[in-house]
């Protein structure tokens, strides 16, 4: 547990500094990271960020003003607003990742096999088990 705490602290500090270098808060950077995986409804984003929906509205308003995200009606349910990252938002997300030197340097010290093993272990520990994925 202690090593996970230390690891998360190092990653978090690296991420916060990289986001700040792009004039973003940690919450705004995390939002872009989530949206990089695909469109997300406002309510689902609030759950992923573990915050109130009213906080998400403020975060999205600021990101939208900078042209990093946009709102779009859900194709499945027009009453639902999806949030979509823009090409500029993708560029900023890439810039944040590239500036995370502490994290990148640590991962670069691992062999490809070790990185694959770490990925597999982190999935097993932190992602919910699905019936269609081997345990």
XYZ file of C-alpha atoms in Angstrom:
135
model
C 0.000 0.000 0.000
C 2.817 2.392 0.864
C 4.499 1.921 -2.508
C 1.208 2.537 -4.320
C 0.814 5.748 -2.329
C 4.339 6.897 -3.190
C 3.818 5.936 -6.860
C 0.527 7.799 -7.069
C 2.087 10.845 -5.416
C 4.918 10.933 -7.943
C 2.546 10.456 -10.885
C 0.064 13.010 -9.538
C 2.734 15.650 -8.954
C 4.110 15.042 -12.432
C 0.625 15.328 -13.962
C -0.312 18.487 -12.026
C 2.909 20.237 -13.074
C 2.469 19.198 -16.720
C -1.167 20.363 -16.754
C -0.172 23.673 -15.143
C 2.427 24.197 -17.879
C -0.522 24.164 -20.306
C -2.444 26.616 -18.059
C -4.842 23.925 -16.877
C -5.895 22.784 -13.439
C -5.493 19.137 -12.522
C -9.260 18.663 -12.939
C -9.201 20.193 -16.401
C -6.256 17.997 -17.396
C -7.977 14.886 -16.034
C -11.126 15.818 -17.965
C -9.164 15.978 -21.217
C -7.557 12.629 -20.410
C -10.975 11.033 -19.898
C -12.389 12.589 -23.068
C -9.355 11.429 -25.062
C -10.794 7.901 -24.737
C -14.039 9.006 -26.422
C -17.176 11.105 -25.911
C -18.653 11.037 -22.409
C -21.979 12.271 -21.065
C -21.825 15.034 -18.432
C -23.203 12.792 -15.682
C -20.753 9.980 -16.488
C -17.864 12.460 -16.464
C -18.885 13.677 -13.008
C -18.784 10.072 -11.796
C -15.361 9.446 -13.378
C -13.980 12.617 -11.790
C -15.697 11.852 -8.457
C -17.245 15.294 -8.286
C -20.598 17.012 -8.404
C -22.191 17.662 -11.800
C -22.161 21.415 -11.093
C -18.359 21.283 -10.798
C -18.156 19.495 -14.156
C -20.191 22.268 -15.757
C -17.624 24.842 -14.638
C -14.712 22.703 -15.804
C -16.327 22.138 -19.202
C -17.252 25.809 -19.607
C -13.603 26.808 -19.148
C -12.308 24.068 -21.474
C -14.932 24.911 -24.090
C -13.987 28.595 -23.933
C -10.403 27.593 -24.810
C -11.601 25.399 -27.697
C -10.434 22.169 -26.060
C -13.830 20.451 -25.789
C -17.256 20.821 -27.294
C -20.740 19.722 -26.367
C -22.675 17.457 -28.732
C -26.064 15.812 -28.566
C -25.862 12.074 -27.992
C -26.790 10.150 -31.150
C -28.603 7.595 -28.973
C -30.570 10.096 -26.850
C -30.812 13.727 -27.934
C -31.649 14.740 -24.344
C -28.138 13.720 -23.289
C -25.193 16.046 -23.861
C -21.935 14.335 -24.714
C -18.603 16.014 -24.254
C -16.106 15.604 -27.074
C -12.437 16.538 -27.151
C -11.390 18.784 -30.048
C -8.201 18.422 -32.094
C -6.710 21.257 -30.013
C -7.726 19.381 -26.850
C -5.940 16.297 -28.183
C -2.833 18.386 -28.876
C -2.860 19.760 -25.322
C -3.370 16.263 -23.876
C -0.384 15.014 -25.888
C 1.679 17.975 -24.649
C 0.790 17.158 -21.031
C 1.798 13.524 -21.478
C 5.071 14.526 -23.167
C 5.942 16.830 -20.251
C 5.468 14.105 -17.625
C 9.209 13.421 -17.458
C 9.285 11.760 -14.023
C 6.670 9.233 -15.125
C 8.168 8.717 -18.590
C 11.688 8.314 -17.229
C 10.491 5.720 -14.728
C 8.603 3.740 -17.353
C 11.557 3.963 -19.740
C 13.703 2.145 -17.173
C 11.468 -0.918 -17.643
C 11.862 -3.479 -20.387
C 8.945 -4.029 -22.770
C 8.167 -7.233 -20.886
C 8.170 -5.419 -17.522
C 5.884 -2.651 -18.895
C 3.471 -5.303 -20.195
C 3.514 -7.039 -16.805
C 2.924 -3.741 -14.966
C 0.022 -2.931 -17.284
C -1.525 -6.339 -16.697
C -1.138 -6.079 -12.920
C -2.617 -2.579 -12.772
C -5.585 -3.738 -14.848
C -6.175 -6.668 -12.496
C -5.972 -4.471 -9.409
C -7.878 -1.379 -10.534
C -10.240 -2.236 -13.386
C -13.492 -4.040 -12.679
C -13.503 -7.643 -13.747
C -15.682 -8.310 -16.770
C -17.120 -11.686 -17.698
C -15.594 -11.444 -21.198
C -12.051 -10.858 -19.908
C -9.953 -13.629 -18.363
C -9.220 -13.140 -14.654
